[in-house]
Short mmCIF file of C-alpha atoms in Angstrom, two decimals:
data_model
loop_
_atom_site.label_atom_id
_atom_site.label_comp_id
_atom_site.label_asym_id
_atom_site.label_seq_id
_atom_site.Cartn_x
_atom_site.Cartn_y
_atom_site.Cartn_z
CA HIS I 1 0.00 0.00 0.00
CA ASN I 2 3.03 2.24 0.04
CA SER I 3 2.22 3.17 -3.53
CA ILE I 4 -0.20 5.79 -2.18
CA TRP I 5 1.34 9.16 -1.39
CA VAL I 6 0.31 12.63 -0.34
CA GLY I 7 -1.69 14.26 -3.12
CA ASP I 8 -2.94 10.96 -4.56
CA VAL I 9 -6.62 10.56 -5.31
CA VAL I 10 -8.05 7.52 -3.52
CA ARG I 11 -11.38 5.77 -3.13
CA VAL I 12 -12.52 4.82 0.37
CA MET I 13 -13.81 1.26 0.73
CA ASP I 14 -17.59 1.18 0.90
CA ASP I 15 -18.08 -1.87 3.14
CA MET I 16 -18.84 -0.36 6.54
CA ASP I 17 -18.28 -3.54 8.61
CA THR I 18 -14.84 -4.14 7.10
CA VAL I 19 -13.86 -0.49 7.49
CA LYS I 20 -14.94 -0.50 11.16
CA LYS I 21 -12.72 -3.55 11.81
CA LEU I 22 -9.76 -2.11 9.90
CA GLN I 23 -10.04 1.22 11.69
CA VAL I 24 -9.45 -0.28 15.15
CA GLY I 25 -6.08 1.11 16.23
CA HIS I 26 -5.87 3.11 13.01
CA GLY I 27 -7.70 6.38 13.44
CA GLU I 28 -10.70 4.47 14.84
CA TRP I 29 -14.26 4.67 13.50
CA THR I 30 -16.92 7.30 14.18
CA ASP I 31 -20.37 7.34 12.63
CA ASP I 32 -19.53 10.75 11.16
CA MET I 33 -17.24 8.91 8.76
CA ALA I 34 -20.10 6.98 7.16
CA PRO I 35 -20.68 9.53 4.34
CA ALA I 36 -17.02 9.14 3.30
CA LEU I 37 -17.45 5.43 2.48
CA GLY I 38 -17.19 4.64 -1.22
CA GLN I 39 -16.22 8.25 -1.94
CA ILE I 40 -13.26 9.71 -3.76
CA GLY I 41 -10.84 11.72 -1.62
CA LYS I 42 -7.34 13.10 -1.63
CA VAL I 43 -4.48 12.03 0.67
CA ILE I 44 -3.30 15.08 2.61
CA LYS I 45 -0.93 13.41 5.08
CA VAL I 46 0.78 10.05 5.60
CA PHE I 47 1.62 9.22 9.22
CA GLY I 48 4.70 7.32 10.41
CA ASP I 49 2.65 4.15 11.01
CA GLY I 50 1.30 4.28 7.46
CA ASP I 51 -2.14 5.62 8.35
CA MET I 52 -3.42 8.26 6.00
CA ARG I 53 -5.29 11.49 6.46
CA VAL I 54 -7.77 11.79 3.61
CA SER I 55 -9.83 14.82 2.64
CA VAL I 56 -13.29 13.75 1.48
CA GLY I 57 -16.03 16.20 0.60
CA GLY I 58 -14.56 19.06 2.58
CA GLN I 59 -13.78 17.01 5.73
CA SER I 60 -10.73 14.96 6.59
CA TRP I 61 -10.39 11.60 8.34
CA THR I 62 -7.54 9.29 9.31
CA PHE I 63 -7.84 5.90 7.60
CA ASN I 64 -6.04 2.61 7.75
CA PRO I 65 -4.41 2.44 4.26
CA ALA I 66 -6.11 -0.96 3.83
CA CYS I 67 -9.40 0.98 3.54
CA LEU I 68 -8.11 2.93 0.55
CA THR I 69 -7.48 2.09 -3.07
CA SER I 70 -5.58 4.29 -5.45
CA TYR I 71 -8.24 5.76 -7.71
CA GLN I 72 -6.02 6.27 -10.73
CA ARG I 73 -4.46 2.99 -11.67
CA ASP I 74 -6.66 0.37 -10.04
CA ASN I 75 -9.96 1.72 -11.17
CA ASP I 76 -8.95 2.27 -14.73
CA ALA I 77 -7.71 -1.31 -14.90
CA ASN I 78 -10.84 -2.68 -13.24
CA LEU I 79 -13.09 -0.61 -15.45
CA MET I 80 -11.48 -2.01 -18.55
CA THR I 81 -11.87 -5.61 -17.43
CA THR I 82 -15.38 -5.56 -15.97
CA GLU I 83 -17.27 -6.76 -19.01
CA ASN I 84 -15.49 -4.15 -21.02
CA ALA I 85 -17.19 -1.59 -18.80
CA LYS I 86 -18.83 1.40 -20.36
CA GLU I 87 -16.24 3.32 -22.27
CA SER I 88 -17.78 6.55 -21.16
CA LYS I 89 -17.38 5.56 -17.54
CA SER I 90 -13.65 4.89 -17.83
CA THR I 91 -13.13 8.14 -19.71
CA LEU I 92 -15.14 9.81 -16.98
CA VAL I 93 -12.80 8.41 -14.34
CA SER I 94 -9.73 9.78 -16.10
CA ILE I 95 -11.42 13.14 -16.69
CA LEU I 96 -12.40 13.39 -13.02
CA GLU I 97 -8.81 12.55 -12.09
CA LYS I 98 -7.55 15.36 -14.31
CA ILE I 99 -10.01 17.80 -12.77
CA LEU I 100 -9.19 16.72 -9.19
CA ALA I 101 -5.47 16.95 -9.90
CA GLN I 102 -5.69 20.58 -11.00
CA LYS I 103 -4.72 23.39 -8.69
CA THR I 104 -7.55 25.78 -7.98
CA ASP I 105 -7.09 29.42 -8.78
CA CYS I 106 -9.69 31.63 -7.12
CA GLU I 107 -9.61 34.04 -10.02
CA SER I 108 -10.21 31.48 -12.72
CA PRO I 109 -13.87 30.63 -13.33
CA CYS I 110 -12.76 27.13 -14.51
CA SER I 111 -11.89 26.45 -10.87
CA LEU I 112 -15.61 26.25 -10.18
CA VAL I 113 -15.57 22.75 -11.69
CA ILE I 114 -12.57 21.72 -9.53
CA GLU I 115 -14.18 23.03 -6.33
CA ALA I 116 -17.43 21.26 -7.26
CA ALA I 117 -15.53 18.01 -7.85
CA GLN I 118 -13.94 18.33 -4.41
CA GLY I 119 -17.28 19.08 -2.76
CA ASN I 120 -16.16 22.47 -1.42
CA THR I 121 -19.57 24.06 -0.91
CA GLY I 122 -18.24 27.34 0.54
CA LYS I 123 -15.86 27.91 -2.37
CA VAL I 124 -18.52 27.02 -4.94
CA ARG I 125 -20.96 29.48 -3.37
CA GLU I 126 -18.29 32.20 -3.23
CA MET I 127 -17.29 31.72 -6.87
CA LEU I 128 -20.89 31.80 -8.04
CA GLN I 129 -21.37 35.10 -6.25
CA LYS I 130 -18.35 36.50 -8.10
CA HIS I 131 -19.16 34.93 -11.47
CA PRO I 132 -22.89 34.10 -11.55
CA ASP I 133 -22.77 33.91 -15.35
CA LYS I 134 -20.09 31.18 -15.23
CA VAL I 135 -22.27 28.54 -13.56
CA ASP I 136 -22.15 26.35 -16.69
CA ILE I 137 -18.46 26.85 -17.48
CA ARG I 138 -16.66 23.67 -18.56
CA ASN I 139 -13.40 22.16 -17.43
CA GLN I 140 -12.17 19.10 -19.40
CA GLY I 141 -15.49 19.42 -21.25
CA ARG I 142 -17.52 18.91 -18.06
CA THR I 143 -19.64 21.35 -16.06
CA ALA I 144 -19.56 21.73 -12.27
CA LEU I 145 -23.07 20.26 -12.05
CA GLN I 146 -22.03 17.16 -14.00
CA VAL I 147 -19.01 16.36 -11.83
CA ALA I 148 -20.77 17.16 -8.54
CA SER I 149 -23.69 14.95 -9.60
CA HIS I 150 -21.41 12.05 -10.39
CA LEU I 151 -19.46 12.31 -7.14
CA GLY I 152 -22.59 12.71 -5.03
CA HIS I 153 -21.81 16.16 -3.62
CA MET I 154 -25.43 16.86 -2.77
CA GLU I 155 -24.99 20.34 -1.27
CA VAL I 156 -22.92 21.50 -4.22
CA VAL I 157 -25.59 20.18 -6.61
CA LYS I 158 -28.26 22.14 -4.72
CA ILE I 159 -26.21 25.36 -4.80
CA LEU I 160 -25.55 24.99 -8.53
CA ILE I 161 -29.22 24.34 -9.28
CA GLN I 162 -30.21 27.37 -7.20
CA ALA I 163 -27.71 29.37 -9.25
CA ASN I 164 -29.62 28.29 -12.39
CA ALA I 165 -27.10 25.75 -13.64
CA ASN I 166 -28.41 24.22 -16.85
CA ILE I 167 -29.47 20.68 -15.93
CA ASP I 168 -29.90 19.64 -19.55
CA LEU I 169 -26.43 20.63 -20.78
CA LYS I 170 -24.74 17.62 -22.37
CA ASP I 171 -21.05 16.80 -22.40
CA ASP I 172 -19.28 15.85 -25.63
CA GLU I 173 -20.62 12.31 -25.30
CA GLY I 174 -24.21 13.46 -25.00
CA ASP I 175 -24.54 12.84 -21.25
CA SER I 176 -26.36 15.34 -19.02
CA ALA I 177 -26.04 15.82 -15.24
CA LEU I 178 -28.81 13.26 -14.78
CA HIS I 179 -26.73 10.64 -16.59
CA TYR I 180 -23.78 11.56 -14.40
CA ALA I 181 -25.83 11.07 -11.25
CA ALA I 182 -26.92 7.69 -12.60
CA TYR I 183 -23.29 6.66 -13.32
CA GLY I 184 -22.47 7.51 -9.73
CA THR I 185 -24.35 5.58 -7.06
CA TYR I 186 -25.98 8.49 -5.33
CA MET I 187 -29.73 8.18 -5.48
CA GLU I 188 -30.18 11.39 -3.50
CA THR I 189 -28.33 13.42 -6.12
CA HIS I 190 -30.31 11.72 -8.84
CA ARG I 191 -33.59 12.53 -7.08
CA CYS I 192 -32.54 16.13 -6.47
CA ILE I 193 -31.85 16.68 -10.18
CA MET I 194 -35.06 14.91 -11.21
CA LEU I 195 -37.05 17.17 -8.91
CA SER I 196 -35.42 20.36 -10.10
CA GLN I 197 -35.97 19.23 -13.67
CA GLN I 198 -39.68 18.91 -12.97
CA THR I 199 -39.81 22.34 -11.33
CA THR I 200 -38.01 24.00 -14.23
CA GLU I 201 -40.49 22.41 -16.62
CA VAL I 202 -43.38 23.68 -14.51
CA SER I 203 -42.13 27.23 -14.01
#
């Protein structure tokens, strides 16, 4: 597991029972950590004993490295082998990696997509106040709403929808935010977009 370093993008294991067992003596388990399971995060510190501090959705937790898989290499390989998994999904993984790997620059409206991918609600709100007309700006061909929908950042999705993000915008493969929410496994996000779609049709 030493192949994971500070700055790497990782996925947290989603099996709660296993994670609880692995966390004993390694950062321990608290119920507050539950939302981080199965999510994508970034390693911000590696401790002497190998435990890792991971930032997930704006919060950070200490995990046993056994709970983490490197998002880059492993997932791309797995995606290719699982019944030749949807091409679009593997491209999506590499695009999300590119977005997450970028440095944010407060002045650049493109950073909105990066902040949305990281689930930084405060930053997203702040940037939309500065650049309300940039809500649908693209980074790597994807909008903030699309990446936040896929990664399940519910609060970010709500803020973007309130800021009149265009739900129906498609990426270059013809997928809208709704498709992104469906690729991810976050029913709440999916429901939120469905609802706002209905309200926009009504109003």
